[in-house]
Structure formats: structure tokens, C-alpha cells
Coordinates of C-alpha atoms in Angstrom, one line a residue:
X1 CA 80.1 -165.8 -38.9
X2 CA 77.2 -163.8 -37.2
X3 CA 77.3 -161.7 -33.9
X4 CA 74.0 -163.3 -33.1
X5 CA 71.9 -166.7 -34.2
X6 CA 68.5 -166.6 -32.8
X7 CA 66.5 -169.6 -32.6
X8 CA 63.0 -168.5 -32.6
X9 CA 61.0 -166.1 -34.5
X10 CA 58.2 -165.6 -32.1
X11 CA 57.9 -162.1 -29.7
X12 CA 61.1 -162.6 -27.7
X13 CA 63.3 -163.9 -30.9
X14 CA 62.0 -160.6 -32.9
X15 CA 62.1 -158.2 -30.1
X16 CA 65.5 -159.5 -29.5
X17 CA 66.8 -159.5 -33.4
X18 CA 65.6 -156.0 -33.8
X19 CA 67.3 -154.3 -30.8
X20 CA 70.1 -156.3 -31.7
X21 CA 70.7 -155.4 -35.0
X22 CA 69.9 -151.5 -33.9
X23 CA 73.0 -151.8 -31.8
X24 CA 75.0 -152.9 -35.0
X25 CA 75.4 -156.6 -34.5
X26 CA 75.1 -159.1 -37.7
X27 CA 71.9 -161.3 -36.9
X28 CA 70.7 -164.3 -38.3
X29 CA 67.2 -165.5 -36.8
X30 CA 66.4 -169.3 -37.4
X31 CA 62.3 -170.7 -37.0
X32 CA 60.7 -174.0 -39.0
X33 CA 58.1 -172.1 -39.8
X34 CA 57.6 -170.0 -42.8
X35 CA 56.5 -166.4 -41.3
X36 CA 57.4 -164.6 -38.2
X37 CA 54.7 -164.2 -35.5
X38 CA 55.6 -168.0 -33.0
X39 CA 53.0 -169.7 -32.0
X40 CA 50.6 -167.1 -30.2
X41 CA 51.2 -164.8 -33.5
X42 CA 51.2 -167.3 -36.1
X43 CA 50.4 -166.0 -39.7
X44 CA 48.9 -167.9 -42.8
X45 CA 50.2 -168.5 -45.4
X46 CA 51.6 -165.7 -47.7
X47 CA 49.5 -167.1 -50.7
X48 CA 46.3 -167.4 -48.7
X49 CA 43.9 -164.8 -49.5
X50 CA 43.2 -162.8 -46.4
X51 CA 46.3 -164.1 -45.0
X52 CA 46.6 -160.6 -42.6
X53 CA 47.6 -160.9 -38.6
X54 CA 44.6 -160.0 -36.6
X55 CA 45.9 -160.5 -32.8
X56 CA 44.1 -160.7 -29.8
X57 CA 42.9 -157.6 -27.8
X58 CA 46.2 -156.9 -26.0
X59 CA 48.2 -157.5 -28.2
X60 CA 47.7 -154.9 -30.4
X61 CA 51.8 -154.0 -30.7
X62 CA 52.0 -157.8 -32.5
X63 CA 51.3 -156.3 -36.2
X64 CA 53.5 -153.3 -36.1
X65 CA 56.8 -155.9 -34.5
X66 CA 56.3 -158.3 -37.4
X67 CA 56.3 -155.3 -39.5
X68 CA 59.2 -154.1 -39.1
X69 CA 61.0 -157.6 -38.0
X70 CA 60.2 -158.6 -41.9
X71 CA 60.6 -155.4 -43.3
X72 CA 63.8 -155.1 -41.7
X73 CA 66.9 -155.6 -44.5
X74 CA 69.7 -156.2 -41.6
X75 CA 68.6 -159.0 -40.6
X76 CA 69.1 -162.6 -42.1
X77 CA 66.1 -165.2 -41.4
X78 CA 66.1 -168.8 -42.0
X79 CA 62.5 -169.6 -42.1
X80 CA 61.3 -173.4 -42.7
X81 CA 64.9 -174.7 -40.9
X82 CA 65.1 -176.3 -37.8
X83 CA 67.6 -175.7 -35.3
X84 CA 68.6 -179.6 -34.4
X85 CA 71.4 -179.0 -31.9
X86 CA 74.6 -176.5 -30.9
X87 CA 78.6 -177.4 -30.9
X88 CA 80.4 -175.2 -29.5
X89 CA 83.6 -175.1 -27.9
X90 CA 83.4 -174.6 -23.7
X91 CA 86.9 -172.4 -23.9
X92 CA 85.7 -170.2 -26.8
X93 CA 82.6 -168.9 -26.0
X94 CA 82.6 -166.9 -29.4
X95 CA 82.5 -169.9 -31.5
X96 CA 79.1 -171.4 -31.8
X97 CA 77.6 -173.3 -34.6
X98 CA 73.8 -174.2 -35.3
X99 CA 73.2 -177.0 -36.8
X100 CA 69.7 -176.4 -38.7
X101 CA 68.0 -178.9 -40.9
X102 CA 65.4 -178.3 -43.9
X103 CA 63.0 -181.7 -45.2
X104 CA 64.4 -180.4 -48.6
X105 CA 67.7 -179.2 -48.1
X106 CA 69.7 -181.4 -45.4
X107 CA 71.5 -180.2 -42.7
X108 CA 74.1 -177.3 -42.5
X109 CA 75.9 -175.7 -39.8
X110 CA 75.6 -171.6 -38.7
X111 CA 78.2 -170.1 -37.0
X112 CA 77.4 -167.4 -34.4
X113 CA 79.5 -165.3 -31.3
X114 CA 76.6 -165.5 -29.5
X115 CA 73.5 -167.5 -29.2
X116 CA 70.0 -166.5 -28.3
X117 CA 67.5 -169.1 -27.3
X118 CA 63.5 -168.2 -27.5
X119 CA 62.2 -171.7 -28.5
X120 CA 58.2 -170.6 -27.0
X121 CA 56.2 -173.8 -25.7
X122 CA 54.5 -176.1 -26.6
X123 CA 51.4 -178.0 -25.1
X124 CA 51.4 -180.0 -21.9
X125 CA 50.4 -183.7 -22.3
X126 CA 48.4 -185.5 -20.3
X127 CA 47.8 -189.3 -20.3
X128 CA 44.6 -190.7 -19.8
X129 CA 42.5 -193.7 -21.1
X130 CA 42.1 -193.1 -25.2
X131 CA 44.7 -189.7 -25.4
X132 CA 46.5 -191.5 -28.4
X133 CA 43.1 -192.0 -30.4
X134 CA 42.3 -190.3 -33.7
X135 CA 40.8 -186.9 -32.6
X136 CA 42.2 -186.0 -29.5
X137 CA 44.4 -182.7 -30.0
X138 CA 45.9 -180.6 -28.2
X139 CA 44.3 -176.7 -28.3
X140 CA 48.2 -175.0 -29.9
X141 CA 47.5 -177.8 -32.4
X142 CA 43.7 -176.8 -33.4
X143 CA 44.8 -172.7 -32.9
X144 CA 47.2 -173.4 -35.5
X145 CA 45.1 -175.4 -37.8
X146 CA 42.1 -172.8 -38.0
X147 CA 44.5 -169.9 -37.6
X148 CA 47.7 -170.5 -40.3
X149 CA 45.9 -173.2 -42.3
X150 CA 42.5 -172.5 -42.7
X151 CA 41.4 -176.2 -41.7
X152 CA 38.8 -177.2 -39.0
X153 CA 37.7 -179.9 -37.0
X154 CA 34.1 -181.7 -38.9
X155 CA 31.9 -182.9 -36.0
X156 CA 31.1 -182.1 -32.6
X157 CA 33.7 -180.9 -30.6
X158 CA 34.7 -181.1 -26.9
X159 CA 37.2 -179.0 -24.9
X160 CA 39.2 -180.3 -22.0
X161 CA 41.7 -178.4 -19.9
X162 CA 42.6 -175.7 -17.0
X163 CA 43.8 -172.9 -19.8
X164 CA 42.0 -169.9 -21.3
X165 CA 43.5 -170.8 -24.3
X166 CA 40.7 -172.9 -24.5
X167 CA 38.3 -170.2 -24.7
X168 CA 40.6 -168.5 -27.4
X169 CA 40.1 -172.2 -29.4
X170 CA 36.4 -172.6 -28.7
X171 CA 35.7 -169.2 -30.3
X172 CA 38.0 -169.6 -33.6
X173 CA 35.9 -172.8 -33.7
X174 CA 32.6 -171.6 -33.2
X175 CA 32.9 -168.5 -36.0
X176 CA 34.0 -171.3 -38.3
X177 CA 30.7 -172.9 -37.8
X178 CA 32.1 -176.0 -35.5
X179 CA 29.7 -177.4 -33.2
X180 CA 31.4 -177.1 -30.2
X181 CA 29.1 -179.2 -27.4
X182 CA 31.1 -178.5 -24.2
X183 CA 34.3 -176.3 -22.8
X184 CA 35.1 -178.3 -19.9
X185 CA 37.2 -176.5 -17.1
X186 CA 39.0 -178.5 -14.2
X187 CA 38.8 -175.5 -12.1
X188 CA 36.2 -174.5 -9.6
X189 CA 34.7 -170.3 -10.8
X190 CA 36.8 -168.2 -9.2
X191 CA 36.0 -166.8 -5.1
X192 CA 36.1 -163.5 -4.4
X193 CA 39.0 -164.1 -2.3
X194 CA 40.3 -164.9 -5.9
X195 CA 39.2 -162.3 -7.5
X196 CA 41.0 -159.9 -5.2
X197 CA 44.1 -161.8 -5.8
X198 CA 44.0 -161.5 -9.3
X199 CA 43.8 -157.2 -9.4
X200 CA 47.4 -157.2 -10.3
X201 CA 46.3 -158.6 -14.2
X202 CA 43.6 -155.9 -14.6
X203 CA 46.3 -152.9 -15.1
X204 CA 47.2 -152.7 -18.8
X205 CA 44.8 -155.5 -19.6
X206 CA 41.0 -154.6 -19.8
X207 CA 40.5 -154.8 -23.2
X208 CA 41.9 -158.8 -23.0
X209 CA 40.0 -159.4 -19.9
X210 CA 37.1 -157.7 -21.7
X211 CA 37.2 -159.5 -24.6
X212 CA 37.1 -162.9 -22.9
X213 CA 33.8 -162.1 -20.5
X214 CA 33.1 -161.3 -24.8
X215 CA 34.2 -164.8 -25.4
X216 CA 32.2 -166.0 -22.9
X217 CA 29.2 -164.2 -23.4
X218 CA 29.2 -165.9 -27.0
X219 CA 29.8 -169.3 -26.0
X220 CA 26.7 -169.3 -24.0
X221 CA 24.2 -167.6 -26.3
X222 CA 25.8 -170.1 -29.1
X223 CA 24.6 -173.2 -26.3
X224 CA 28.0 -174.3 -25.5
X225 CA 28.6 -175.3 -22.1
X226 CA 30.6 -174.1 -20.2
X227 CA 31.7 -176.3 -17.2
X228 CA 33.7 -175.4 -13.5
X229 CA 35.4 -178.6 -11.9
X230 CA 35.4 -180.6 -14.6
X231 CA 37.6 -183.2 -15.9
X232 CA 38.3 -185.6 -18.8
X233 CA 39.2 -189.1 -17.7
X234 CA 38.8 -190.8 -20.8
X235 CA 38.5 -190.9 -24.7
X236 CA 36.1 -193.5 -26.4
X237 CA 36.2 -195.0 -29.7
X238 CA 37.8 -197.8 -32.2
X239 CA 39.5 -196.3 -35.0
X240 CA 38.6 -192.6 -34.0
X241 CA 37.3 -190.6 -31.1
X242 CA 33.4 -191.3 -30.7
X243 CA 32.5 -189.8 -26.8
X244 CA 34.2 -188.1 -24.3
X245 CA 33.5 -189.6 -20.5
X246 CA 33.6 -186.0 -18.1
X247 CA 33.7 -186.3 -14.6
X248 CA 33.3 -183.6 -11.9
X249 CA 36.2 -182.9 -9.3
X250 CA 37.2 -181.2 -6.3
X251 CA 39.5 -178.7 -5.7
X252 CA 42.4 -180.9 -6.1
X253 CA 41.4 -182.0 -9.4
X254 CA 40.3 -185.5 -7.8
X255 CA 37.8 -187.4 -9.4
X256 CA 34.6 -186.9 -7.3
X257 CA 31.5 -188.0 -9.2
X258 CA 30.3 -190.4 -11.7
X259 CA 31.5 -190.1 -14.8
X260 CA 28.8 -188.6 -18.1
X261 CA 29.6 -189.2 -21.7
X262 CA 29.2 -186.9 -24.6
X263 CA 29.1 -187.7 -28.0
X264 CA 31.8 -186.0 -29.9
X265 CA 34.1 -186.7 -32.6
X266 CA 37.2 -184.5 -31.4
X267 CA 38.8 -183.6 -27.8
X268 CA 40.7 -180.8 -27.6
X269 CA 43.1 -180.4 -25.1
X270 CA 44.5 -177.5 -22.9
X271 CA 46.2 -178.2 -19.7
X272 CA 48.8 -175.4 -20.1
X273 CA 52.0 -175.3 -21.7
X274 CA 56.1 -176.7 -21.1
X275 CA 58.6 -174.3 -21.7
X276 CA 60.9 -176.1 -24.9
X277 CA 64.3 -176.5 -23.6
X278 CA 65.3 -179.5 -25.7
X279 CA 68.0 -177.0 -27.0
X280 CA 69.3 -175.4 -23.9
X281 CA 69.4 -179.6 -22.3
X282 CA 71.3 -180.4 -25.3
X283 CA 73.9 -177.4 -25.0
X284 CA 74.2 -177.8 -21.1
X285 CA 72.2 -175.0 -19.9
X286 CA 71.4 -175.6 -16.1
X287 CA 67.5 -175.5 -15.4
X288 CA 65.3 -175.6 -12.5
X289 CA 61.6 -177.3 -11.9
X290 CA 58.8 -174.4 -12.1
X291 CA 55.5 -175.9 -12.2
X292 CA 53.3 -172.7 -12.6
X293 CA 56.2 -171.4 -15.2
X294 CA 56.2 -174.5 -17.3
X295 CA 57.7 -177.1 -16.0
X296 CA 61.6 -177.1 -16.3
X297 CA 62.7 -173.8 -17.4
X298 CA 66.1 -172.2 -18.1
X299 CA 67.8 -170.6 -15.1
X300 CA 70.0 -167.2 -16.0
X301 CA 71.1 -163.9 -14.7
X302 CA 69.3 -160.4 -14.9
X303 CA 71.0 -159.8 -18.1
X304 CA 69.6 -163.4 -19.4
X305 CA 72.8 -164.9 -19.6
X306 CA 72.5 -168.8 -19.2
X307 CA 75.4 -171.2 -17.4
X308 CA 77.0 -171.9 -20.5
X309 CA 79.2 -168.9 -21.7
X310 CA 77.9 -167.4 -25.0
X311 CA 74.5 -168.3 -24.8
X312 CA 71.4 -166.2 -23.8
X313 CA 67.5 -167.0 -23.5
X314 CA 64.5 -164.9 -23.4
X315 CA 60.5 -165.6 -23.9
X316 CA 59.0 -168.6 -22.2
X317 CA 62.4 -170.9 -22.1
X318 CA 62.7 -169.4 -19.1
X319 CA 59.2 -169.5 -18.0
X320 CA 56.0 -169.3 -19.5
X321 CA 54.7 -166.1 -19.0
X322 CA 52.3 -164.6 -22.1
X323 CA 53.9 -162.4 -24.8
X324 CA 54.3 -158.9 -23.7
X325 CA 57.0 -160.6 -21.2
X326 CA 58.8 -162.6 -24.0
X327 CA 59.0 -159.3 -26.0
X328 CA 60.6 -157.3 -23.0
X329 CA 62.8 -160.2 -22.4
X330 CA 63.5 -160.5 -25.9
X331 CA 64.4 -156.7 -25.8
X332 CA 66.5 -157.1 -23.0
X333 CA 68.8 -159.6 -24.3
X334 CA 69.1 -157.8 -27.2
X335 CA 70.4 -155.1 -25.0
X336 CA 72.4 -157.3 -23.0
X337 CA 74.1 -159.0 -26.0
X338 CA 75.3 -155.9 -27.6
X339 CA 77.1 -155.1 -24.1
X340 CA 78.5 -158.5 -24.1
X341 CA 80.0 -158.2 -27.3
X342 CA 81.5 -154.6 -26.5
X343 CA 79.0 -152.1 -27.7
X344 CA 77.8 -148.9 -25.7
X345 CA 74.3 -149.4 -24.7
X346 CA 73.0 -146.8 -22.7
X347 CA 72.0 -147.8 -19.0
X348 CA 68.4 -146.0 -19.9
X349 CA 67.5 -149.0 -22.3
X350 CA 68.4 -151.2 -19.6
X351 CA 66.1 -149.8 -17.5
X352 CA 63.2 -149.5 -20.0
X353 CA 63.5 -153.0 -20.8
X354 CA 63.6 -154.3 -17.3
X355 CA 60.2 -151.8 -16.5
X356 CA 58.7 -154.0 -19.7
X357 CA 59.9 -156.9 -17.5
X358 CA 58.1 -155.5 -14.6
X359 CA 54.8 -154.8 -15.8
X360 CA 54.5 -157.8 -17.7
X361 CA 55.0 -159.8 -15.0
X362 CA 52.3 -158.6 -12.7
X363 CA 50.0 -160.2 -14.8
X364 CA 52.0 -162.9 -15.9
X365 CA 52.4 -164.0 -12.1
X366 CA 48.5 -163.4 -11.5
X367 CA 47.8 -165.8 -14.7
X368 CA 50.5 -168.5 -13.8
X369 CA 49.2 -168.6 -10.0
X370 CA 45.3 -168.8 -11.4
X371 CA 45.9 -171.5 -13.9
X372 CA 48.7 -173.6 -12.7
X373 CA 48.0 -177.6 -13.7
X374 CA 47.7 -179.8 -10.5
X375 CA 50.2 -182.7 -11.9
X376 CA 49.5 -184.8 -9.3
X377 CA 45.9 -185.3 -10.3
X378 CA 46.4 -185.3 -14.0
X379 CA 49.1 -187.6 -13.4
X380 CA 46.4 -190.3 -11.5
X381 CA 44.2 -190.5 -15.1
X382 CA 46.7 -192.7 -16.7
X383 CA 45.1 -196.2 -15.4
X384 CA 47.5 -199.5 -16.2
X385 CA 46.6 -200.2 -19.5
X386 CA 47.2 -196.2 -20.6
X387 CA 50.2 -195.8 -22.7
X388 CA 52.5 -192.9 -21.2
X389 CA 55.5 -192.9 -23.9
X390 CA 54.0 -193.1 -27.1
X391 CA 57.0 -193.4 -29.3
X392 CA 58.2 -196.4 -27.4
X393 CA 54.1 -197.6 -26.5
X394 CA 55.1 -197.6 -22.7
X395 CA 52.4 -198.3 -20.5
X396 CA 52.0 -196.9 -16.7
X397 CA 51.6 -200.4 -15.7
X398 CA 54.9 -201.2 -17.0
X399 CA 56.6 -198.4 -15.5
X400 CA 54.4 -199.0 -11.9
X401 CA 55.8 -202.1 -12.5
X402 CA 59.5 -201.6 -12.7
X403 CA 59.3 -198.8 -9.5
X404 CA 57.8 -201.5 -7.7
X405 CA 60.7 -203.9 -8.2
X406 CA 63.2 -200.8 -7.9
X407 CA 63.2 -199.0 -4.9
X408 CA 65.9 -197.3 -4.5
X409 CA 65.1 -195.5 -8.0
X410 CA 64.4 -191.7 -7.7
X411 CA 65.1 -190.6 -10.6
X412 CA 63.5 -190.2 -14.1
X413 CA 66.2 -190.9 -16.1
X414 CA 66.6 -194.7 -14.5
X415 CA 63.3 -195.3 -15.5
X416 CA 64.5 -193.8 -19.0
X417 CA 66.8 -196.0 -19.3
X418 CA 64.8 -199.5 -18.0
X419 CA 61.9 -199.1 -19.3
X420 CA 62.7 -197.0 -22.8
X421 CA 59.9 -194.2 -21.9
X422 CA 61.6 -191.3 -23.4
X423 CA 63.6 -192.9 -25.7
X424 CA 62.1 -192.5 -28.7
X425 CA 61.8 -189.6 -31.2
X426 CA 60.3 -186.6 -29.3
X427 CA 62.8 -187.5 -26.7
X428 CA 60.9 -187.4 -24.0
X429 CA 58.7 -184.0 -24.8
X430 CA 55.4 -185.9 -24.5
X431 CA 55.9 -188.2 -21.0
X432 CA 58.5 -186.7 -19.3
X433 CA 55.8 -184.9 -17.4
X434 CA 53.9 -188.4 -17.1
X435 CA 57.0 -190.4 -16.4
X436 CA 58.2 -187.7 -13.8
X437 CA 55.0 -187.8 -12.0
X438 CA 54.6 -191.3 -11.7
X439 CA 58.0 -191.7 -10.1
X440 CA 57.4 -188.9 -7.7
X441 CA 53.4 -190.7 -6.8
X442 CA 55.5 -193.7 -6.3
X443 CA 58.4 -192.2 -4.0
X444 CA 56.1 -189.5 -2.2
X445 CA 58.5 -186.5 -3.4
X446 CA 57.9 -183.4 -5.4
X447 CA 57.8 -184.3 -9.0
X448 CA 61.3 -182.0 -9.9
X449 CA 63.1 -183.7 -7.1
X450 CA 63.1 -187.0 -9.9
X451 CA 65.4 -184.5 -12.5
X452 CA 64.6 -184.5 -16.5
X453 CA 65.7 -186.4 -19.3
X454 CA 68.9 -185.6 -21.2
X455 CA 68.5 -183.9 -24.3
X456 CA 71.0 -184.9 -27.6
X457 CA 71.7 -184.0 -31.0
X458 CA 69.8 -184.2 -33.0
X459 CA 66.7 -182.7 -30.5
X460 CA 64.7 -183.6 -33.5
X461 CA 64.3 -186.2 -35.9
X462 CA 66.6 -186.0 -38.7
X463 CA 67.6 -188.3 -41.6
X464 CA 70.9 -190.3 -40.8
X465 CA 72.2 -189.1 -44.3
X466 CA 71.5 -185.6 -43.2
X467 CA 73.7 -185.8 -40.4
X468 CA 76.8 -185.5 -43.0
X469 CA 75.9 -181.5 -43.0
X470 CA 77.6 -181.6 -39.2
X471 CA 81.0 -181.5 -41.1
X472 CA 80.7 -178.7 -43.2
X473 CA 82.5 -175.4 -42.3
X474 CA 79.7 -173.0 -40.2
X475 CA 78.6 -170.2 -42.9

């Protein structure tokens, strides 16, 4: 039995595990990858030649955490297991068990006094005409690709989205010698009314903001273009992505010219990113509809304590907000579970943490309010023939079809349940979003006013045989 289980090893979950285990806490930190770093940090492969962290400008404090979170002997890591659901008991909030699965070894249970959840994001889909063809990926998928696996897209390359992730992509892809024809952006350059608005970033952050104008620069002088109020409405090709149809739109995001093709062989996506809360659904955790956060994120208290007793989060559960806040979160929950488990902490950590909290979220809030997806308009791409659930090939016309004959249903989980969008594997993780703003286009209300899907053990796919681990004693 551990003090702690962490599920995550990005910024939060190490942050977290290393304050932790100062304070003297047993800590066992469980991630399906096989290094430390998340997503934003991700590392290659310890075999692969070269296979050294070189983070962003920013983001200089990334090498020297994963340092010492490896190099660290107190705490235990689970690397290549996935954490596929929690038991616990509601009356005993110091008896929690993990259930974590590995493709080679089954399933097997963790037992924990406390639980820290700092399960990152992943990318947000979007459903248009062609999404599910050969070729269309999203830009997390690519970044990890080029960055932890050395592998890049062959052929012309578009980029789609409202992220500067998609700068980040564009770049990776460019140095590796990808033609890249377009980086298409669905918002308009920014106003100087904007640009005022967006001061609070610039403390703390000129060598990132720096190195993008850099990114720029070197898009243009490569001849990749680089395109305001644009948007992708549909993927063309037969058994693999052959053209891309871009169309220009207003401020809204609504379609407003005729559409252009360009010949490429991928499109890479970057709308922004959902918060992953499969785990905290699945537990009970209450949550809360944040569009410029991510979507449905965890709700908790200033100490990062969630609704059900025992369990913590930290890092972009809770909202999507860049990794210098999911390291101070991380930090603070260390801090917070120590307390909560009886040892001294003193109140000047606390207070250090929650400054971390602070000035990360200046430009956290200036980035969230800058790039925030307009659902609404994304949600109008998927025409009646454009598949929304892909596990269960749902179409939009199908669900249109069922609103139609149901009035009085407002909420996502009845269209769950009729029409089996959200039903399948990924339980729901690529068309809630779609399904939720459907229903909300069809009843005129805000898209979390329709609620989320339910999330159940296990939150990912699992051999039925490996289920049998659920009834071994937690370690």
C-alpha cells in the first residue's frame, strides 16, 4: 500500500511525485508510456541514438525535473501500464486501488491512501467531410511521431487548426525535410486591441514568444503559407488523403468564401486540446463545462482536492493551461497531500506554490482567451453523410435525425443511448464534443447545458481475460 498513486508522468504528475516523496510519503507514479516528460515533454526512446530532451524556449526547467524525477530512488514508476479505472470504498477514503493494465502483462490492482490525477490532454476532434480518411492526423499525434519516434509524414503536408501547436508541428516537420504547403489558421491576425489584451503573456515569456515570430520567420522564407481566417471543410481522396478543400471565414469561424483545394497527402489537425477526465468520470469526480479550459474539466478546492474524498488532480484535468501551470499545480498537491495525510508542511511552500499558480496563469488565461475553438462553427462542418462516432460509424444525419423525432431530448447521454454514438471503445473521447454540439445546435442552448457521457471501467480497452487481475489483492 502506497501513500500516493499518481496517474500521470507528465509536469504536474512529476512535480507532484517529487514534492511528495520530499515530504516522506511512499509514491508510486503510473504512465503508458515508457519515459517521463507527458506529452509536451515526451522523450525518445532510451535506445535511440540522440535520444536527449531538447524543450521548447520556456521551458527550459523541463530537463533538469525529468532529471531528478528519474534519478530519484524513492519513487516507484510504472511505465508502459495503463491506469484503466479506480475502486475504492466511499467510507474509506484511504483505501484506493488502481487498476493498471500492460499488453504483455494483464491487469493488476495498486493500492494507494491517496490518489493523484494528472491525466494531460489530448487533441480535440473535429468532424468534417473525409476526417476518418488515411492521413488526416491530429498535430499531438504528428509531435509525437517526429519527436519520440523519429518517423515523418512522406508527401505534401497541410496544417489545419486555431492552435500554435501547429506552428510547433510545422517546424519539426519542415527541419525534417517535409514539404509542408500550407499552415492554415481559423483565426483572423491579431488587432491591436488584441494585442493589448494579450500583455499579460509577455512577462516571463519572451524567449517562447520570441522563438515563435522565429518559427514564423522560417515558415515563410521556407514558402509555406501561412493563412488568417481559414478553415478546413473537407478531406478528399479514396483509400488515402489526396487534397484538402480550404475555405476562408469570418470571425465566427463561418464559412464565407468559396472553397480552394490543395494537393496534399496528409492534414494535420490542431483545434486545441480536451482535458482527459475518463478517470475522474469513472471515479465520480464532479466536473464543470470550460470551453476555453478544455472542455469538461475537473472541479476542486484550492488545495486540489476533488469531490470524491481521497482523490486529488493537478495539470490540465482541471483545465488546460500550458506546463509551467501543471508543474505548480502538480507542486501544490504534492504539498497539499502530505497535509492531508498528517505531515508538517510549512505554510511558506503553500504560498510559493500558489505564486507558481499565479504567474502561470497570467499567461495561461491570455493564451486560453486568444485561442479558444468556436464549437459552434466547427460543429456546422459535419454535413449528413459525415460520420461523428467513429467506433459505432454514426452519422450526423442519423443523430439530426433522431433530435428531430425527440424533442424533449436535451441531453447527450439520450442520444448515447439511442443512437450508440459514444458507445464504443474510446467511450465517447472522439464525439462527445460533436454529439454535444449537435444536440445544443438543435435545442438552441449552450453546448455544457446537454451534460457528458458516463465514463466506466475499464476507461480503456482491455482484454476480457485481463479483467480477472480486478480480483487480485492491491500490491
Amino acid at each position: 500500500m502506497f501513500d500516493l498513486a499518481i496517474v500521470g508522468a507528465g509536469p504536474a504528475g512529476m512535480s507532484a511525485a517529487l514534492t511528495a516523496a520530499g515530504h516522506g510519503l511512499t509514491v508510486v507514479v503510473i504512465d503508458e508510456q515508457q519515459r517521463a516528460g507527458g506529452q509536451i515533454f515526451r522523450q525518445p526512446p532510451e535506445a535511440f541514438t540522440g535520444s536527449v530532451l531538447h524543450p521548447t524556449a520556456g521551458y527550459g526547467w523541463a530537463t533538469e525535473l525529468i532529471r531528478r524525477f528519474e534519478e530519484d530512488p524513492r519513487l516507484t514508476t510504472e511505465f508502459g501500464w495503463s491506469a484503466i479505472g479506480v475502486l475504492h470504498d466511499e467510507e474509506e477514503p484511504g483505501d484506493l486501488r488502481v487498476a493498471i493494465n500492460h499488453p504483455e502483462h494483464g491487469t493488476r490492482m495498486i493500492g494507494a491512501r491517496r490518489l493523484l490525477i494528472a491525466t494531460g490532454a489530448y487533441d480535440l476532434p473535429v468532424a468534417f467531410p473525409g476526417w476518418t480518411l488515411p492521413g488526416v492526423m491530429t498535430a499531438g499525434g504528428v509531435q509525437t511521431l517526429v519527436k519520440a519516434q523519429r518517423i515523418a509524414p512522406v508527401g505534401d503536408v497541410v496544417l489545419a487548426g486555431a492552435h500554435p501547436l501547429l506552428l510547433l508541428v510545422a517546424d519539426l516537420l519542415v527541419r525534417d525535410g517535409v514539404p509542408v504547403r500550407e499552415v492554415a489558421f481559423a483565426q483572423s491576425i491579431p488587432t491591436p486591441t488584441d494585442m493589448l489584451r494579450a500583455l499579460g503573456a509577455v512577462p516571463g515569456h519572451l524567449r517562447m514568444l520570441a522563438e515563435t515570430g522565429a518559427i514564423v520567420a522560417r515558415l515563410v522564407r521556407k514558402g509555406v503559407r501561412v493563412s488568417p481566417r481559414t478553415i478546413v471543410t473537407a478531406a478528399h481522396g479514396t483509400e488515402h488523403v489526396s487534397g484538402i478543400e480550404l475555405a476562408r471565414v469570418d470571425r465566427k469561424w463561418r464559412v464565407s468564401g468559396a472553397p480552394r483545394e490543395v494537393a496534399a497527402s496528409h492534414l494535420v489537425l490542431g483545434y486545441g486540446f480536451s482535458a482527459s477526465t475518463e478517470l475522474a468520470r469513472q471515479i465520480g469526480c464532479e466536473l464543470a463545462f470550460d470551453s476555453p479550459r478544455g472542455g469538461w474539466v475537473v472541479e476542486h478546492d484550492e488545495r486540489l482536492r476533488t469531490s470524491v474524498p481521497g482523490v486529488f488532480v493537478a495539470g490540465e484535468p482541471t483545465g488546460v493551461a500550458g506546463a509551467d501551470r501543471s508543474c505548480a499545480e502538480g507542486a501544490l498537491a504534492g504539498l497539499g497531500i502530505a497535509a492531508d495525510l498528517g505531515c508538517p508542511v510549512p505554510p511558506a511552500e503553500f504560498a510559493e506554490a500558489e505564486r507558481g499558480i499565479r504567474r502561470a496563469t497570467r499567461f495561461s488565461t491570455v493564451v486560453q482567451q486568444m485561442f479558444e475553438p468556436v464549437r459552434e462553427a466547427l460543429g456546422d462542418l459535419a454535413t449528413r453523410e459525415t460520420t461523428v462516432c467513429r467506433c459505432e460509424l454514426v452519422t450526423r444525419g442519423a443523430i439530426d435525425d433522431f433530435l428531430e423525432s425527440s424533442p424533449f431530448v436535451s441531453d447527450v447521454n439520450a442520444v448515447k443511448l439511442s443512437c450508440r454514438a459514444g458507445m464504443g471503445p474510446c467511450q465517447g473521447r472522439y464525439c462527445e464534443s460533436g454529439v454535444g454540439t449537435v444536440l445544443a445546435s438543435a435545442r438552441d442552448q449552450p453546448i455544457g447545458l446537454g451534460g457528458r457521457f458516463s465514463a466506466h471501467l475499464p476507461i480503456k480497452p482491455v482484454p476480457v481475460g485481463d479483467l480477472r487481475g480486478l480480483d487480485s489483492a492491491a500490491e
